[in-house]
Amino acid sequence: MEEHRIHMIIQMMGLLLFALPHYSDTLNLNLVNFTEFSGPEGSFFGFSADFYQFSNNTISVVVGAPRANTSQPGVTEAGAVYLCPWAQTGGACTTMTFDTKGDEVYPHQNLGIRSSKSHQWFGATVRSSGNYIVACAPLFHWNVIDVGKRDEAQNTPVGNCLVLNTLTGKTVDFSPCKEVMTEKVYKALKYSQIISAGLLDIVNSAKRQNAKPYVTGQTHSPETDYVVGVPNDRNTAGTVKIYNGNAINFLGVKHTFLGSQVASYFGHSVAVTDINNDGRDDILIGAPLFMERVSGQQLQEVGQVSVYLQRERSTFHSKPDQKLTGSHVYGRFGSTIAPLGDLDKDGFNDVAVGAPSSGVEGRVFIYMGTSNGLSPQYTQVIESPFQSLGSPAQFGFTLRGAVDIDSNGYPDLIVGAWGVNKIAVYRAQAVVMAKTQLSLYPDFLNPDVKECERPTTNEPVACFTVMMCISVSGHSIPQEIDAELQLDKMKQPMARRTQLLQTNLPQEYFQLTIQRDVGVVCRNQTAYLRHESEFKDKLSPIFISLNYSLSNSNSQEALLHGQRAVVTQTRIILDCGEDNICVPDLRLTAEAGTDRLLIGDDHPALLRRTEERGAYETELEIIPPTNIHYQSMVTDRELQAGLFFSVGNLEEVESQVKNSQNPDSNVAHLRIDVSAVAALEMRGGSSPPECVLPIAKWEEKEQPADLEEVGPLVEHVYELRNLGPSTVNARVEVEFPTRHHGDFLLYVFANASEDFLTCHTDSPDIDPYQLVKTGNATVGTVYKVKQNEVARPETQRKGTVHVNCTSGDTCLKVCLERGWSAVVKVMSRLGYRLSW
């Protein structure tokens, strides 16, 4: 066989159904907007499918439904072929007319021949070529009867294919297995079915020399070779044979591929395509029942596809150049293999592999072609979009590709799911290859060179030009590209150091229109460096990024491949010499503004200075002693104060910190003597300042019933104020006379009291007659301060603290900060009996 091309021929006879699962997720196939066609319930619509091109170049889909009922008289489930005119939204399919007759009986010499078309599975295989469509019925039966010898062939499955000329509507039978032999002749012949028997039956059938089911292929080139799969050959290890198509009378075997595992059904599916674009066709062979050892040496059925790359002089290696193994147990990976053509226009043909039992409903895997063969990992997976309530969908049992159904220049894919009587047509999106150039002028930013003005303020600023160019290539590419320019991308939006001159924003979104005959579009933007007072970081690079994507109107019709973003950077020129490398000489000194620090007074001044080159992002860390709290900072420079954290283990992030000039930090220790000084001021008064006795119309009561009957109200108020500067814990004691010669001088009673200070008394003479009544408008809220009772302090509040302590011997404890005061109020009644 010379270096010519090998293709596949249609499946003819002897093929029986078996559903296998399939995976799905593809390269540039549009998995969302697929087109769906449906057939009659239970017809197995989608068991086979192919593209069909009419003479006017419009393309439709022909679909086999081997269990569909037809109008043929006396025939049950003869099977049918449907024509589905393609439209993006789908549509109805119509039955194609191949055969309208029922079972036929006709004589042949002294024999009688009877055909049986019920359950013949017509449409199990469908292929189209030019104006012809071939559909086969692998279970077509006929019976040869020899009346004279009382012998017959019985109902024998010989299979039959009908070739339809779509221009004339005429059909021709093709059934090379039809014979006029009777039962005696057939007794020596044995037949088996593809993946239709159990494992034990498969192994046993291998002992029969004649049990060789075939899968065949054909090329359309002037020189035709045939690839034939024999899954039951070599004790069910399987073989695939290449037959010489140049032979006139006999097809000689030119090469044989050997399966490596018994009962793996090596050769059940075969595909031919040039994967690595070397001008020679390569062969892919499926073994859907291949078993692989997993952990614990347990065998699991996962399926496998072997890839054989054609070498020079039409030779192949004895072992596959590549093996693709399924990852789902019982997924039947490799049940179908379909060449897809060059999906993404990268110069290499791609391949689809069906696993119709994977993931319950089935999946299809898409592999990209490369110069070395297929990609080791699938590029896309197509999950079944069909959910079945009964049997699995068998999505991926049928695959057909390499035809452009929507005329966009990219090949499309048909996936059949006969378990739900549906097919799905996945269209390939146009692939746009893009390249971008992003450059800046000038390369570095000099803050002192201000050649631009901000439009709104006319403020001179240092500026630079961002130059962007995008080039695209491909077939049927869109013209609109959405782009996003980001300045100083690594910073937070409010901390970015550069902005666009026209908008004062660090980013811009815009759309570019690319003329297809040119393929390139460029755009420039002017940006500027913000004033140095608006940011801190002058050392790190300023990253400029350009991201782009297809516009929303084209995103469903095309797919962007290749470069989607580009980043460049610039730096700020520093006052660090010609090399722009700063080597600062930091020297830190510290001194106190006073010999002694009074608590609450101003802090001492801390001074720092730098010499030599500029020092950027310098940090000053002040560590106060324990129990000393940071309050505020005063500086003659614009500085930031905050907390500093260590970065942890730098080796974990492969980073380093280096200071080759002076590896030690500048440390200054400052000793400050601390004293606490506070000036307290005490003031007091009586209300009323004096009492005039006797009181007119006063009647003395031996046993007063309320406070009015005791005597006039006398109220003493004392205020303690802290003039600072330090905070003090003050204790105020009030000695208050309550009795004179055993009688009440001042009758003390309770009144409202603040709850955030400590106030207590040792005197028992507090309202001994129990004259204070709840709800008394004069007294207000009643709270008796009893002996040694302490109120819970609350959060201190700055200002005057009012405390109504009622006691003959009152004591107040309070914490007073600078400017705070505490007020003590003692309320009593003047004893009228003693007063006069």
C-alpha atoms as one frame of an Amber mdcrd trajectory, in Angstrom:
protein
   0.000   0.000   0.000   1.540   3.333  -1.003   1.166   6.616   0.785  -2.394
   7.221  -0.251  -5.427   7.941   1.823  -7.565   5.440   3.717 -11.244   6.062
   4.519 -14.077   4.038   5.945 -16.769   2.150   4.016 -20.368   1.748   5.170
 -21.343  -1.042   7.531 -23.153  -3.690   5.581 -24.544  -6.861   7.044 -24.303
  -8.739  10.279 -24.366  -5.611  12.502 -26.646  -5.837  15.499 -27.417  -3.085
  17.947 -25.764  -2.514  21.241 -26.009   0.745  23.141 -22.920   2.326  24.613
 -22.524   5.616  26.593 -20.837   8.780  25.426 -19.111  11.823  26.878 -19.410
  15.424  25.769 -17.448  18.621  25.999 -15.817  19.858  22.818 -13.291  22.269
  21.369 -15.236  25.027  19.606 -18.526  23.175  19.255 -21.414  25.267  20.525
 -22.812  23.068  23.289 -25.631  25.445  24.210 -27.327  26.292  20.908 -27.560
  22.824  19.416 -30.312  21.717  17.026 -32.554  18.829  18.058 -34.550  16.430
  15.869 -36.949  13.791  17.208 -38.534  10.632  15.833 -41.437   8.356  16.783
 -41.453   6.906  20.285 -39.768   3.513  20.467 -38.484   3.703  16.870 -34.790
   3.913  17.904 -34.593   7.129  15.891 -30.933   8.179  15.967 -29.473   4.660
  15.807 -27.626   5.842  12.683 -27.267   9.215  10.950 -25.403  11.029   8.231
 -25.261  14.364   6.438 -26.867  14.609   2.992 -26.154  17.384   0.504 -28.695
  18.184  -2.190 -27.752  19.315  -5.674 -28.443  22.927  -4.656 -25.773  22.553
  -1.925 -28.281  22.684   0.923 -27.517  20.088   3.581 -29.953  17.955   5.557
 -29.629  15.073   7.995 -30.715  11.505   7.251 -31.522   9.444  10.338 -32.140
   5.737  10.738 -34.955   4.431  12.952 -34.638   0.608  12.763 -37.737  -0.128
  14.867 -40.110   2.325  13.214 -43.386   1.034  11.803 -44.104   1.712   8.132
 -47.024   1.380   5.728 -45.619  -1.817   4.216 -48.479  -4.354   4.248 -48.102
  -7.257   6.667 -44.780  -6.003   8.030 -44.164  -5.093  11.702 -41.396  -2.677
  12.696 -39.665  -2.862   9.359 -37.575   0.252  10.174 -37.336   3.533   8.315
 -35.015   6.345   7.264 -35.999   9.978   7.960 -34.938  13.137   6.162 -34.523
  16.162   8.463 -33.986  19.470   6.605 -31.572  21.450   8.702 -32.635  24.676
  10.369 -31.097  26.257  13.433 -34.368  25.905  15.314 -34.894  22.290  14.256
 -38.078  21.088  12.615 -40.026  18.033  11.513 -38.514  15.006   9.802 -40.207
  13.086   6.993 -39.972   9.416   6.046 -37.949   8.639   2.937 -39.394   6.094
   0.498 -37.074   3.113   0.044 -39.464   0.161   0.008 -43.268   0.139  -0.026
 -43.800  -3.611  -0.489 -44.469  -6.231   2.132 -42.910  -9.694   2.322 -42.210
 -10.963  -1.156 -42.422 -14.488  -2.659 -40.924 -15.334  -6.047 -39.696 -18.514
  -7.777 -36.114 -19.294  -8.685 -35.684 -22.344 -10.917 -37.139 -25.217  -8.887
 -36.871 -23.274  -5.618 -39.265 -20.965  -3.872 -37.860 -17.837  -2.187 -39.689
 -15.898   0.555 -38.411 -12.659   2.155 -39.227 -11.593   5.728 -39.075  -7.859
   6.495 -40.626  -7.687   9.962 -38.107  -6.613  12.617 -35.415  -6.409   9.945
 -33.870  -3.259  11.490 -33.892  -1.305   8.281 -32.026   1.938   8.964 -29.530
   0.386  11.387 -26.899   1.801   9.019 -27.316   4.943   6.903 -24.713   6.548
   4.641 -24.912   9.107   1.850 -22.656   9.870  -1.103 -23.525  12.334  -3.811
 -27.106  11.702  -4.932 -27.228   8.274  -3.292 -28.326   7.185   0.166 -27.629
   3.661   1.374 -29.677   2.148   4.209 -29.184  -1.384   5.505 -31.319  -3.927
   7.347 -28.917  -6.361   9.101 -31.788  -8.625  10.275 -33.447  -9.009   6.899
 -34.444 -12.712   6.574 -35.287 -14.936   3.683 -36.079 -18.575   3.235 -35.171
 -20.889   0.346 -37.587 -23.811  -0.068 -36.848 -26.946  -2.126 -40.276 -28.515
  -2.378 -39.090 -31.630  -4.209 -36.464 -32.535  -1.635 -38.549 -31.305   1.273
 -35.672 -29.128   2.359 -35.467 -25.451   3.124 -33.017 -22.902   4.494 -35.357
 -21.809   7.282 -35.725 -18.083   8.001 -32.080 -17.049   7.487 -30.696 -13.567
   8.462 -28.809 -12.597   5.332 -29.104  -8.819   5.642 -30.006  -6.404   2.903
 -29.112  -2.885   1.803 -31.128  -0.540  -0.385 -29.382   2.132  -2.461 -31.693
   5.095  -3.169 -31.100   7.469  -6.070 -32.550  10.719  -4.727 -32.862  12.201
  -8.214 -34.885   9.375  -9.754 -36.400   7.856  -6.598 -35.352   4.368  -7.685
 -33.795   1.826  -5.323 -31.459  -1.093  -5.881 -30.948  -4.086  -3.582 -27.473
  -4.966  -2.414 -27.296  -8.242  -0.482 -24.207 -10.352  -1.236 -25.117 -12.831
   1.490 -28.296 -13.968  -0.246 -27.829 -17.564  -1.273 -30.036 -20.315  -2.640
 -28.660 -22.875  -0.202 -30.884 -24.893   2.073 -30.484 -26.022   5.671 -28.127
 -28.866   4.880 -25.646 -26.398   3.390 -25.841 -24.005   6.334 -25.298 -26.618
   9.014 -21.548 -26.256   8.677 -21.686 -22.432   9.035 -21.805 -20.603  12.371
 -22.721 -16.936  13.015 -22.290 -14.577  15.971 -23.363 -11.050  16.825 -21.347
  -7.976  17.660 -21.458  -7.366  21.444 -24.763  -9.185  21.639 -23.659 -12.236
  23.614 -22.475 -12.658  27.166 -18.779 -12.856  28.002 -18.833 -16.687  28.313
 -20.579 -17.033  24.955 -18.102 -14.670  23.342 -15.144 -16.716  24.579 -16.735
 -19.994  23.513 -17.628 -18.674  20.081 -13.966 -17.912  19.434 -13.330 -21.645
  18.999 -15.393 -21.597  15.820 -13.171 -20.729  12.875 -15.950 -19.104  10.862
 -17.158 -16.677  13.558 -15.770 -13.351  12.295 -18.089 -10.351  12.387 -16.683
  -7.473  10.325 -16.661  -3.704  10.433 -15.497  -2.331   7.078 -14.293   0.930
   5.594 -13.710   2.464   2.176 -11.747   5.340   0.697 -12.954   7.777  -1.919
  -9.513   8.360  -3.412  -8.477   6.822  -6.761  -6.636   4.089  -4.881  -8.914
   2.434  -2.338  -7.901   0.256   0.577 -10.309  -1.294   3.062 -10.025  -1.361
   6.842 -11.904  -4.287   8.402 -12.485  -4.888  12.099 -12.778  -8.473  13.313
 -13.560  -8.256  17.058 -13.849 -12.047  17.554 -10.648 -12.958  15.757  -7.708
 -14.558  17.607  -9.803 -16.097  20.381 -11.744 -12.811  20.776  -8.589 -10.715
  21.206  -9.658  -9.055  17.953  -7.866  -7.842  14.851  -8.180  -5.049  12.314
  -6.995  -5.751   8.780  -6.104  -3.474   5.889  -7.051  -5.025   2.549  -5.394
  -3.978  -0.684  -7.933  -2.179  -2.822  -5.839  -2.443  -5.980  -6.385  -6.197
  -6.296  -8.683  -7.188  -9.169  -9.984 -10.574  -8.100  -8.893 -10.930  -4.498
  -8.411  -8.483  -1.612  -5.050  -9.285  -0.087  -4.230  -8.359   3.535  -1.580
  -5.628   3.643  -1.398  -5.121   7.404  -2.978  -6.570  10.544  -3.407  -4.759
  13.885  -3.624  -7.142  16.842  -5.754  -6.643  19.924  -4.062  -7.164  23.284
  -6.960  -8.322  25.468  -9.511 -11.105  25.151 -13.147 -10.040  24.776 -12.300
  -6.312  24.635 -14.019  -6.128  21.209 -10.924  -4.628  19.638 -12.025  -3.537
  16.171 -15.666  -2.912  17.039 -15.195   0.650  15.745 -12.639   1.914  13.248
 -11.943   5.445  11.974  -9.475   6.825   9.439  -8.172  10.400   9.272  -4.890
  12.293   8.971  -4.320  13.375  12.564  -0.834  14.895  12.413  -1.162  16.565
   8.989   1.696  14.636   7.387  -0.327  13.734   4.304  -0.841  10.122   5.409
  -4.031   8.733   6.905  -3.898   7.331  10.406  -6.101   4.645  11.954  -8.063
   4.678  15.225  -9.431   1.422  16.626 -11.982   1.157  19.419 -12.195  -1.582
  22.069 -15.241  -0.562  24.159 -15.012  -3.554  26.527 -11.319  -3.068  27.328
 -10.529  -3.667  31.005  -7.866  -1.871  33.020  -6.355  -2.732  36.386  -6.949
  -0.237  39.138  -5.903  -0.109  42.771  -5.888  -3.532  44.371  -5.213  -5.127
  40.986  -8.931  -5.215  40.267 -10.020  -5.162  36.634 -12.571  -2.581  35.557
 -14.188  -2.215  32.159 -13.435   1.299  30.889 -12.914   1.019  27.117  -9.955
   2.116  25.018  -9.051   3.662  21.646  -5.726   2.790  20.000  -4.130   5.298
  17.621  -1.808   4.080  14.845   0.088   6.768  12.905   1.013   5.855   9.347
   4.755   5.928   8.655   6.692   6.242   5.458   6.050   3.670   2.757   2.589
   2.991   4.213   3.847   1.178   7.307   2.550   1.076  10.864   4.113   0.130
  14.166   2.996  -3.166  15.618   2.008  -1.402  18.826  -0.203   1.670  18.953
   1.506   5.045  18.986  -1.077   6.291  21.462  -3.761   4.865  23.730  -6.807
   6.776  24.929  -8.429   5.027  27.887 -11.867   5.773  29.291 -12.295   6.924
  32.879 -15.843   5.724  33.588 -16.581   2.108  34.458 -18.918   0.427  31.956
 -18.970   3.657  29.928 -18.212   1.770  26.659 -15.610   4.367  25.697 -14.626
   3.777  22.069 -17.953   2.354  20.914 -17.949   4.934  18.127 -15.155   7.014
  16.611 -15.822   9.851  14.174 -13.326  12.060  12.309 -14.408  15.686  12.690
 -12.155  17.420  10.221 -10.250  20.486  11.399 -12.671  21.976  13.920 -10.586
  24.964  15.004  -8.638  25.528  11.759  -5.289  24.872  13.409  -4.158  22.593
  10.575  -4.842  19.281  12.355  -7.910  17.056  12.157  -9.827  16.394  15.349
 -11.689  13.276  16.486 -14.844  12.501  18.522 -15.080   9.353  20.669 -18.434
   8.100  21.941 -19.076   6.497  25.317 -22.866   5.962  25.221 -23.090   4.386
  28.690 -20.954   6.958  30.493 -22.712   9.129  33.025 -25.982   7.176  32.735
 -27.182   8.986  29.593 -23.932   8.988  27.594 -21.106  11.355  26.699 -18.932
  12.335  23.725 -15.238  13.230  24.062 -13.501  15.579  21.621  -9.741  15.205
  21.064  -7.589  17.735  19.223  -5.153  16.676  16.537  -1.516  17.718  16.933
   1.759  17.086  15.136   2.396  14.162  17.510  -1.062  12.599  17.355  -4.183
  13.291  19.407  -4.091  15.382  22.555  -3.647  13.034  25.553  -6.585  14.668
  27.338  -9.913  15.422  25.709 -10.454  19.094  24.972 -14.221  19.121  25.343
 -16.859  16.808  26.754 -20.423  16.842  25.465 -22.842  15.790  28.175 -26.137
  14.347  27.056 -28.795  17.071  26.890 -31.504  14.391  26.922 -32.938  12.876
  30.080 -34.819   9.599  29.819 -37.333   8.236  32.292 -36.875   4.656  31.188
 -33.847   3.214  29.443 -30.664   5.333  29.074 -30.496   7.811  26.226 -27.432
   6.146  24.676 -26.162   9.578  23.719 -23.029   9.153  21.594 -23.935   5.760
  20.160 -23.991   7.457  16.735 -21.438  10.066  15.628 -21.010  11.732  12.279
 -18.821  14.775  11.560 -16.537  16.576   9.118 -19.417  18.309   7.242 -20.248
  22.023   7.429 -24.018  22.102   7.767 -24.439  25.844   8.411 -21.941  27.088
   5.788 -19.768  29.023   8.251 -16.600  27.279   7.091 -16.291  24.981  10.125
 -17.294  21.287  10.271 -20.195  20.229  12.487 -21.177  17.083  14.411 -24.246
  14.835  14.607 -24.777  12.884  17.842 -27.490  10.238  18.048 -29.350   9.120
  21.170 -31.613   6.268  20.082 -32.678   5.540  23.678 -34.781   8.731  23.599
 -35.369   8.752  19.793 -33.425  11.969  19.230 -30.363  13.385  17.533 -28.485
  16.606  18.275 -26.562  18.658  15.705 -23.687  20.619  17.238 -22.340  23.448
  15.127 -18.716  24.538  15.326 -18.186  28.198  16.146 -15.807  30.346  14.159
 -12.385  30.455  15.806 -10.740  33.858  16.115  -6.981  33.863  16.659  -5.837
  37.126  18.197  -2.481  38.722  18.935  -1.873  41.944  20.815   0.912  44.479
  21.162   0.963  46.841  24.144   3.714  49.433  24.539   4.329  52.635  26.501
   6.096  55.862  25.608   8.164  56.924  27.416   9.256  53.715  29.109   9.724
  55.382  32.524   7.774  58.112  34.302   9.653  61.192  35.437   7.523  63.140
  37.943   9.515  66.298  37.225   8.799  66.276  33.483   5.240  67.547  33.140
   4.282  67.841  29.496   0.497  67.479  29.774  -2.318  69.321  31.492  -5.406
  67.895  33.096  -8.407  69.135  31.092 -10.525  70.113  34.100  -7.901  71.910
  36.219  -5.089  72.757  33.746  -2.729  71.245  36.279   0.613  70.208  34.700
   1.184  66.471  35.043   3.730  63.883  33.966   2.116  61.844  31.192   2.768
  58.870  28.910   1.137  57.232  25.871  -0.393  53.731  25.913  -0.175  52.224
  22.412  -2.435  49.218  21.690  -2.664  47.066  18.538  -4.836  43.936  18.093
  -4.581  41.640  15.068  -7.026  38.805  14.374  -7.096  35.948  11.885  -9.421
  33.104  11.039 -12.359  32.159   8.866 -15.705  33.964   9.226 -14.333  36.132
  12.014 -16.471  38.903  13.581 -15.478  42.545  13.247 -16.137  43.815  16.779
 -13.772  43.259  19.698 -14.545  44.410  23.245 -11.459  45.696  25.072 -10.653
  46.728  28.653  -7.628  48.879  29.561  -6.494  48.825  33.200  -3.850  51.179
  34.612  -1.815  50.139  37.663  -3.823  46.944  37.786  -2.129  45.463  40.866
  -3.378  48.284  43.096  -6.802  48.845  44.565  -8.915  51.287  42.501  -8.530
  54.193  44.944  -4.788  53.628  45.343  -3.824  53.566  41.670  -1.029  55.924
  40.739  -1.922  56.558  37.092  -5.136  57.659  35.432  -6.381  58.389  31.931
  -5.981  62.021  31.021  -9.451  62.536  29.534 -11.521  60.731  32.179  -9.395
  60.795  35.360 -10.179  57.092  35.723  -7.742  54.175  35.980  -9.664  52.007
  33.491 -11.586  52.237  30.234 -13.944  49.909  28.350 -14.235  50.343  24.597
 -15.006  48.461  21.367 -12.685  48.062  18.389 -13.856  47.470  14.833 -11.489
  45.389  12.705 -11.742  45.410   8.948 -11.485  41.819   7.700  -9.313  42.761
   4.753  -6.871  44.507   7.098  -7.069  42.311  10.199  -5.395  44.878  12.486
  -6.629  47.810  14.550  -4.614  50.183  16.760  -5.535  52.756  19.377  -3.575
  55.169  21.606  -4.511  56.581  25.001  -2.801  59.237  27.095  -2.404  58.636
  30.819  -0.745  60.649  33.578   0.979  60.169  36.915  -0.925  61.495  39.897
   0.720  63.962  42.275   3.148  62.347  44.685   1.058  63.541  47.636  -1.792
  61.279  46.459   0.062  57.980  46.810   2.828  56.429  48.851   4.326  53.645
  46.735   6.998  54.903  44.343   9.070  51.728  44.226   6.862  48.980  42.781
   6.230  48.742  39.013   3.060  50.153  37.481   1.375  47.352  35.520  -0.734
  48.250  32.476  -3.039  45.499  31.147  -5.238  45.124  28.082  -7.946  42.439
  28.092 -10.229  41.772  25.177 -13.069  39.477  24.170 -15.640  39.064  21.454
 -18.612  41.395  21.665 -21.801  39.943  23.102 -23.482  39.972  19.698 -20.799
  37.634  18.312 -20.007  35.512  21.363 -22.459  32.772  20.351 -21.169  32.576
  16.760 -17.419  32.721  17.371 -14.830  31.659  19.919 -11.693  33.572  20.836
  -8.516  31.508  20.934  -4.931  32.393  21.649  -3.847  35.503  23.534  -6.680
  37.212  25.418  -4.693  39.633  27.590  -1.356  41.393  27.559   0.478  43.191
  30.355   3.364  45.633  30.334   4.917  47.785  33.038   6.588  51.084  33.746
   8.370  52.616  36.747   8.664  55.980  38.417  12.060  57.641  38.116  13.344
  58.365  41.634  15.954  60.785  42.940  18.327  57.880  43.326  21.033  58.587
  40.799  21.468  57.531  37.200  20.801  53.858  37.964  17.475  54.720  39.675
  18.532  52.468  42.581  18.108  54.076  45.980  20.778  53.453  48.642  19.566
  55.605  51.560  21.483  56.319  54.746  18.836  56.525  57.438  19.852  58.005
  60.784  17.355  58.189  63.616  17.618  60.438  66.637  15.117  60.887  69.435
  14.836  63.443  72.224  12.234  64.457  74.748  10.710  67.899  74.686  10.879
  68.119  78.490  12.932  66.642  81.332   9.916  65.046  82.913   6.681  63.862
  81.381   3.530  64.646  83.259   0.824  62.083  82.695  -1.838  63.722  80.581
   0.555  66.377  79.242   2.038  66.571  75.718   4.311  63.759  74.433   7.986
  64.375  73.704   9.072  65.052  70.106  10.625  62.166  68.139  12.887  63.279
  65.289  14.218  61.310  62.277  16.260  62.305  59.294  17.826  60.763  56.159
  20.942  61.508  54.209  22.390  60.420  50.857  19.771  59.201  48.318  16.008
  59.257  48.789  14.405  56.741  51.115  10.904  55.669  50.060   8.296  53.830
  52.115  10.399  54.269  55.244   8.754  52.950  58.360   9.134  54.395  61.858
   8.065  51.973  64.539   7.544  53.299  68.080   7.302  50.652  70.799   5.967
  52.187  74.034   6.399  50.460  77.401   3.699  48.240  78.835   0.570  50.088
  79.999   1.460  53.117  77.860  -1.075  53.699  75.099  -0.575  55.480  71.777
  -2.729  58.616  71.564  -1.727  60.805  68.632   1.167  62.032  66.502   2.244
  65.498  65.428   4.692  65.904  62.540   5.962  68.571  60.198   5.740  66.107
  57.243   2.737  64.299  55.764   3.084  60.852  57.264   0.867  57.847  57.865
   0.530  56.175  61.238  -0.690  52.650  61.701   0.131  49.097  62.702   2.859
  47.023  61.063   2.779  43.235  60.703   5.498  40.737  59.908   5.273  38.827
  56.599   5.885  35.395  58.096   8.108  32.819  56.405   9.318  34.440  53.178
  10.690  31.155  51.874   7.140  29.804  51.554   6.410  32.342  48.833   9.902
  32.205  47.311  10.619  35.819  48.240  13.644  37.507  49.777  14.405  40.722
  51.581  17.929  42.122  51.162  19.811  45.166  52.396  23.403  44.826  51.336
  24.486  48.257  52.594  23.173  48.244  56.139  21.346  45.095  57.228  20.553
  46.427  60.733  17.635  48.655  61.610  18.225  52.076  63.097  17.206  51.913
  66.742  16.996  54.827  69.170  16.149  54.375  72.871  14.516  57.300  74.658
  14.329  57.473  78.459  11.617  59.710  79.867  10.836  60.281  83.546   7.108
  60.186  84.229   5.224  61.934  87.029   1.578  62.221  87.945   0.463  65.706
  89.031  -3.075  66.924  89.459  -4.573  70.149  90.855  -7.938  69.638  92.590
 -10.483  72.347  93.309 -13.296  71.978  95.867 -16.361  74.213  96.027 -19.563
  73.962  98.068 -22.776  75.724  99.008 -26.047  75.492 100.956 -29.576  75.950
  99.720 -31.122  77.944 101.217 -28.092  79.822 102.571 -30.028  80.575 105.817
 -33.296  79.676 107.549 -35.479  82.267 109.406 -37.171  80.899 112.509 -39.708
  80.574 113.886 -41.809  79.535 110.982 -45.189  81.116 110.835 -48.134  78.864
 111.578 -45.874  75.933 112.302 -47.305  73.155 114.438 -44.930  70.674 115.958
 -45.739  66.996 115.612 -44.581  64.433 118.131 -44.649  61.743 115.420 -44.234
  63.382 111.955 -46.145  61.626 109.176 -44.183  63.078 106.255 -41.066  65.146
 105.559 -42.974  68.459 105.557 -43.828  67.957 109.231 -40.132  67.544 110.173
 -38.953  70.986 109.135 -37.749  73.133 106.210 -35.576  71.613 103.432 -31.822
  72.135 103.673 -29.622  71.038 100.730 -25.798  71.050 100.665 -23.918  70.739
  97.342 -20.136  70.045  96.997 -18.151  70.006  93.713 -14.681  68.474  93.246
 -12.916  69.435  89.951  -9.643  68.054  88.527  -7.638  70.819  86.831  -5.067
  68.274  85.577  -2.960  67.397  83.908  -3.004  63.853  85.338  -5.924  61.623
  86.116  -6.551  60.946  89.822  -8.636  58.621  91.919 -10.258  61.042  94.365
 -11.840  60.337  97.739 -14.204  62.940  99.213 -15.439  62.716 102.807 -18.283
  64.923 104.047 -18.840  65.203 107.838 -22.440  66.224 108.256 -24.036  67.043
 111.680 -27.275  65.153 112.160 -28.021  65.345 115.971 -27.630  67.820 118.765
 -28.079  66.626 122.378 -29.834  63.540 121.135 -32.379  65.337 118.966 -32.291
  65.730 115.196 -30.476  68.791 113.992 -30.642  67.862 110.331 -32.977  65.008
 109.415 -31.240  63.291 106.428 -33.364  61.430 103.904 -32.699  59.675 100.586
 -32.917  61.213  97.117 -31.984  60.349  93.487 -28.409  59.074  93.131 -26.099
  58.459  90.098 -25.077  54.839  89.717 -21.591  55.178  88.200 -19.726  56.393
  91.336 -18.908  54.785  94.629 -20.756  56.445  97.528 -21.364  55.063 101.013
 -21.990  56.187 104.652 -21.454  54.806 108.153 -24.322  56.704 109.806 -27.540
  54.847 110.790 -29.586  58.075 111.049 -31.026  57.993 107.532 -34.775  58.573
 107.437 -35.365  56.718 110.746 -39.122  57.521 110.650 -39.459  56.059 107.123
 -40.992  59.263 105.856 -39.820  58.953 102.259 -42.747  57.658 100.175 -42.462
  56.154  96.660 -43.727  58.602  94.056 -43.180  61.647  96.249 -42.927  64.515
  93.791 -40.543  66.419  96.044 -38.139  63.539  96.606 -38.183  62.035  93.074
 -36.671  58.596  92.519 -35.939  57.075  95.934 -32.659  55.323  96.522 -31.396
  54.855 100.099 -27.652  54.708 100.372 -27.243  52.202 103.139 -24.192  51.418
 105.165 -21.186  50.217 103.087 -23.311  49.976  99.953 -21.275  50.428  96.740
 -22.783  51.316  93.348 -21.348  49.609  90.170 -19.316  52.135  88.162 -20.272
  52.664  84.519 -18.161  53.848  81.608 -16.777  57.214  82.617 -18.059  60.242
  80.840 -16.195  63.489  80.482 -17.795  66.482  82.210 -19.497  67.102  85.541
 -20.575  64.073  87.595 -23.621  64.648  89.837 -23.954  62.406  92.876 -26.867
  62.717  95.308 -25.543  61.089  98.436 -27.741  61.314 101.494 -25.863  60.549
 104.679 -24.748  61.996 107.882 -21.168  60.885 107.163 -20.748  60.674 103.388
 -17.767  59.237 101.490 -17.317  59.473  97.682 -14.762  57.585  95.514 -14.374
  58.656  91.887 -11.810  58.523  89.027 -11.393  62.030  87.601  -9.581  62.764
  84.361  -8.311  66.178  83.439 -11.231  68.647  83.278 -13.682  66.316  84.976
 -15.670  67.116  88.139 -17.817  65.265  90.660 -20.785  66.796  92.533 -22.003
  65.535  95.930 -25.488  66.571  97.092 -26.723  65.953 100.672 -30.451  66.528
 101.307 -31.988  66.956 104.792 -34.725  68.631 106.856 -33.955  71.120 109.654
 -35.136  69.763 113.022 -37.755  72.344 114.030 -37.809  71.412 117.722 -34.137
  72.290 118.150 -34.118  75.170 115.815 -35.872  77.445 118.136
